[in-house]
CSV table of C-alpha atoms in Angstrom, one decimal:
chain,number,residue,atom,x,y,z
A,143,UNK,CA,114.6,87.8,0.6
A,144,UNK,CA,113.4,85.2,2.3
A,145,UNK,CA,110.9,84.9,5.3
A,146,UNK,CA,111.6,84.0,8.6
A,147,UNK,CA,108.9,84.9,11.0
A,148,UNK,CA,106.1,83.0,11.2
A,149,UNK,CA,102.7,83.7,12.3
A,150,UNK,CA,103.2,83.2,16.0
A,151,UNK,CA,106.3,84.7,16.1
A,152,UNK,CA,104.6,87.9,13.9
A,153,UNK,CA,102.0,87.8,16.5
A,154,UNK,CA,104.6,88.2,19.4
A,155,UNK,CA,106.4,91.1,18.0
A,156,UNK,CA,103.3,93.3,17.1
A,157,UNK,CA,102.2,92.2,21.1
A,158,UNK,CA,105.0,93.3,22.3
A,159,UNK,CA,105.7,96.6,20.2
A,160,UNK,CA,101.5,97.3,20.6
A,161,UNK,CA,102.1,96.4,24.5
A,162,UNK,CA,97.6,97.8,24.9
A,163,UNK,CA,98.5,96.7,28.8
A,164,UNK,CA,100.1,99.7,29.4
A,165,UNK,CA,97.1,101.5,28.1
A,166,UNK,CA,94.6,99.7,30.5
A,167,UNK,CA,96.8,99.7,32.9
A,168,UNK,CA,95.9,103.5,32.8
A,169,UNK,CA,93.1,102.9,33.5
A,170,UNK,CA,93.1,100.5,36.3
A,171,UNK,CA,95.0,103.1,38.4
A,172,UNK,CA,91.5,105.5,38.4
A,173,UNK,CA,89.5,102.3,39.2
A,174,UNK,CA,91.9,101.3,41.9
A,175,UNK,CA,92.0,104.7,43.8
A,176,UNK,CA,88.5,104.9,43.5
A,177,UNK,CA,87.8,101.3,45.1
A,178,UNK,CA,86.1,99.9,41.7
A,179,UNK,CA,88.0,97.3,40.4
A,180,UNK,CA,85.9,94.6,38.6
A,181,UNK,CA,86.8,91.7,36.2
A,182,UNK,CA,86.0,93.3,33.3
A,183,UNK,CA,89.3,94.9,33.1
A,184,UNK,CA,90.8,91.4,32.5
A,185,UNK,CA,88.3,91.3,29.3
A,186,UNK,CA,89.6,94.7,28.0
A,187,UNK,CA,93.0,92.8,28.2
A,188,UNK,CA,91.6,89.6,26.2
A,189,UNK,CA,90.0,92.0,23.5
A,190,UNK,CA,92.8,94.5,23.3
A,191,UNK,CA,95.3,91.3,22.7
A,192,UNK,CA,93.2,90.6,20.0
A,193,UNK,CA,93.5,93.7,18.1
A,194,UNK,CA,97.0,93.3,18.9
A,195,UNK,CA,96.5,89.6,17.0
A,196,UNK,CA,93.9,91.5,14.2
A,197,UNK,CA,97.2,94.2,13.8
A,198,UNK,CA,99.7,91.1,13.2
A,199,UNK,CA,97.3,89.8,10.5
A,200,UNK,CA,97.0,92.9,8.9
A,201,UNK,CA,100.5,94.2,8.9
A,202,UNK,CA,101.2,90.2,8.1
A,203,UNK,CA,99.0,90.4,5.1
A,204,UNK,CA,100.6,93.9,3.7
A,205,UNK,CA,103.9,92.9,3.9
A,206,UNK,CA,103.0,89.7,1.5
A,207,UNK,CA,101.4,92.4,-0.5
A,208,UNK,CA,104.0,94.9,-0.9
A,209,UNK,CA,107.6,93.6,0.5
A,210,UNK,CA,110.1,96.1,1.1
A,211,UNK,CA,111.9,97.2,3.9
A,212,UNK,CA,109.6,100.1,6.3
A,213,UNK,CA,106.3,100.3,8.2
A,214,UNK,CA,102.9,101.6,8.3
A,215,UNK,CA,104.5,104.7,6.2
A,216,UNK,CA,105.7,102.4,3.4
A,217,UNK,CA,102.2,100.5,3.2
A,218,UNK,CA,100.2,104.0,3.3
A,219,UNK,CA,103.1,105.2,0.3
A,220,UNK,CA,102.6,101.5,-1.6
A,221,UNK,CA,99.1,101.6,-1.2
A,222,UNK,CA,98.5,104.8,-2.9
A,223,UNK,CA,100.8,104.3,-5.5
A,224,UNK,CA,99.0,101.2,-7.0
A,225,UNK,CA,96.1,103.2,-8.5
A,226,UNK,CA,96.4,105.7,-11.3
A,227,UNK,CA,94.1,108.4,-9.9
A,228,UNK,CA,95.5,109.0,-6.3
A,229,UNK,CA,99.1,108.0,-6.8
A,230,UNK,CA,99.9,112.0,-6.6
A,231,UNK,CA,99.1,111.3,-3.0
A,232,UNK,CA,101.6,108.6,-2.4
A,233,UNK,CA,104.1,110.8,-0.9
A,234,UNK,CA,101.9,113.2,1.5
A,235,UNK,CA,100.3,109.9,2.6
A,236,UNK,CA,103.7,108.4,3.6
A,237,UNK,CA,105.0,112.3,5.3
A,238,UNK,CA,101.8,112.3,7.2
A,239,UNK,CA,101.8,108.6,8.6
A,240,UNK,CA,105.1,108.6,9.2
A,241,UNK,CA,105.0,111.9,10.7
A,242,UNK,CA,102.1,110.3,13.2
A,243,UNK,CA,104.2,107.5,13.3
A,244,UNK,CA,106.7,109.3,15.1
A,245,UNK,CA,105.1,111.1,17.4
A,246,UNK,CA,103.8,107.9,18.8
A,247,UNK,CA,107.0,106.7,19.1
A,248,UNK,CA,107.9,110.2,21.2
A,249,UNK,CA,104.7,110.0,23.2
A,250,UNK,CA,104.3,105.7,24.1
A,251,UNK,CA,107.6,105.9,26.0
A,252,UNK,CA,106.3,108.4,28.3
A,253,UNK,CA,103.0,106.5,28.9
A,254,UNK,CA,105.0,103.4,29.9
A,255,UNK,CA,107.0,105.1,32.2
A,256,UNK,CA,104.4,107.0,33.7
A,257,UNK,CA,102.2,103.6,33.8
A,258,UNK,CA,105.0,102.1,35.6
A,259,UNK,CA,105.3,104.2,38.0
A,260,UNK,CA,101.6,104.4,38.6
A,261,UNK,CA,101.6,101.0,39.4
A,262,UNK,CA,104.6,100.8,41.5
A,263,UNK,CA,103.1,103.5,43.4
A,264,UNK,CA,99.9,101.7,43.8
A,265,UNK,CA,102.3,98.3,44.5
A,266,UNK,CA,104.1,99.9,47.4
A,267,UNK,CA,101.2,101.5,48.5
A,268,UNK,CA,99.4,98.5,48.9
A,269,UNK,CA,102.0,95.5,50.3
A,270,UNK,CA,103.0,98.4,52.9
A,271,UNK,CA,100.2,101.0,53.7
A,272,UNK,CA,102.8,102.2,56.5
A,273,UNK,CA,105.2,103.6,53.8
A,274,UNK,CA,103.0,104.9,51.6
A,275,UNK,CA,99.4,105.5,50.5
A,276,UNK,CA,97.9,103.2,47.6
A,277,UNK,CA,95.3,106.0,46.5
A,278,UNK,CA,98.3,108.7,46.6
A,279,UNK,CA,101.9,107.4,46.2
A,280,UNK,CA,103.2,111.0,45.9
A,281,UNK,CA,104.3,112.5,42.4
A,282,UNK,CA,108.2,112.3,43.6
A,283,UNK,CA,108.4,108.3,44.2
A,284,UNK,CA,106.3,107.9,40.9
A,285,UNK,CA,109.4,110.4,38.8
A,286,UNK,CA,111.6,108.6,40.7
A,287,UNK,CA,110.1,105.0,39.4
A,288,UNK,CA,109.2,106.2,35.6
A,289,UNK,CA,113.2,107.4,35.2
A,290,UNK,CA,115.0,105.1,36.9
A,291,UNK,CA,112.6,101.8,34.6
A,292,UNK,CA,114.0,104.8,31.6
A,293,UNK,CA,117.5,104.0,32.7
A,294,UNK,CA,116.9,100.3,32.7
A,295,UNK,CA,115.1,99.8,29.3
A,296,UNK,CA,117.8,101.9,27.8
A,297,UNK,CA,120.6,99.7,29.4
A,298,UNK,CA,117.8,96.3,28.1
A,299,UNK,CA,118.1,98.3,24.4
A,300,UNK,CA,121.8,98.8,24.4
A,301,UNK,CA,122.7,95.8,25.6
A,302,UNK,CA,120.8,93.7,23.3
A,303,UNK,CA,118.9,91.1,23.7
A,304,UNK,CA,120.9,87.8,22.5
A,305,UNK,CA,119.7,84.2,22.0
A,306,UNK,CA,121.8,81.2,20.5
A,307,UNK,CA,121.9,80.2,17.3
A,308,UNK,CA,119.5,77.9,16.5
A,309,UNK,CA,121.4,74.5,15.8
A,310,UNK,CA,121.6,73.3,12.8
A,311,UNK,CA,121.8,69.3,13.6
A,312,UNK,CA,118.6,67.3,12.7
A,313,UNK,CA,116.4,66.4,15.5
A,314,UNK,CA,115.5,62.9,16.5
């Protein structure tokens, strides 16, 4: 096996699959209704991108340690296996994590769409205060928003996302 991904590119896909925006983004809808947006939400970004970055590393690092084919499940199984004592464990470790694993992948979809269609709530409500309210979009436009940006990442996922090969000429 040999690896392709490089640090930045590591970094990127853990961004990206971590995606903390949507999680402060949350957040910024109660600060936004209550008229108390401040700058410091733009640090909670900077910091939670890098945990994201400290996650890469770290998931970066355990790969190089044990390389295989899986996830945090596979690391928590690996991990436990390696020592004489607790290897017993190995295979509760891996239900349990991967267990909690899944969940999250159940539960994060709903908090994106919800999130997006907070903020397209709070969007609309804002460019044009005579369609809508910023502080109270309405429940039905926001169920409206989070299912139809459903539809549209599942057409994203099952379309695929393509880029060309890279070429194989040398540069000059």
């Amino acid at each position: 096996m040999q690896s392709t991904l490089g640090l930045t590119g590591l970094t990127m896909n853990a961004m990206a699959l971590i995606a903390p925006g949507a999680f402060l983004w949350l957040t910024f809808s109660i600060q936004a209704t209550t008229g108390s947006t401040a700058p410091s939400m733009w640090m909670g970004i900077v910091v939670a991108l890098l945990l994201c970055l400290a996650t890469a590393v770290c998931y970066a690092e355990m790969a190089k340690l044990y390389p295989g084919t899986g996830s945090s499940y596979y690391f928590a199984e690996q991990a436990f296996l390696n020592h004489s004592k607790v290897w017993k464990y190995a295979r509760l470790s891996k239900f349990i994590v991967g267990w909690g694993s899944h969940l999250y992948y159940w539960i994060y979809p709903g908090v994106m769409v919800a999130t997006t269609g907070i903020i397209c709530g709070y969007l609309v409500g804002t460019l044009w205060p005579s369609f809508m309210s910023a502080t109270n979009p309405g429940p039905a436009f926001m169920m409206v928003i989070a299912v139809l940006f459903s539809f549209f990442i599942a057409w994203i996922a099952n379309r695929g996302v393509t880029a060309p090969p890279p070429s194989t000429s040398p540069s000059t």
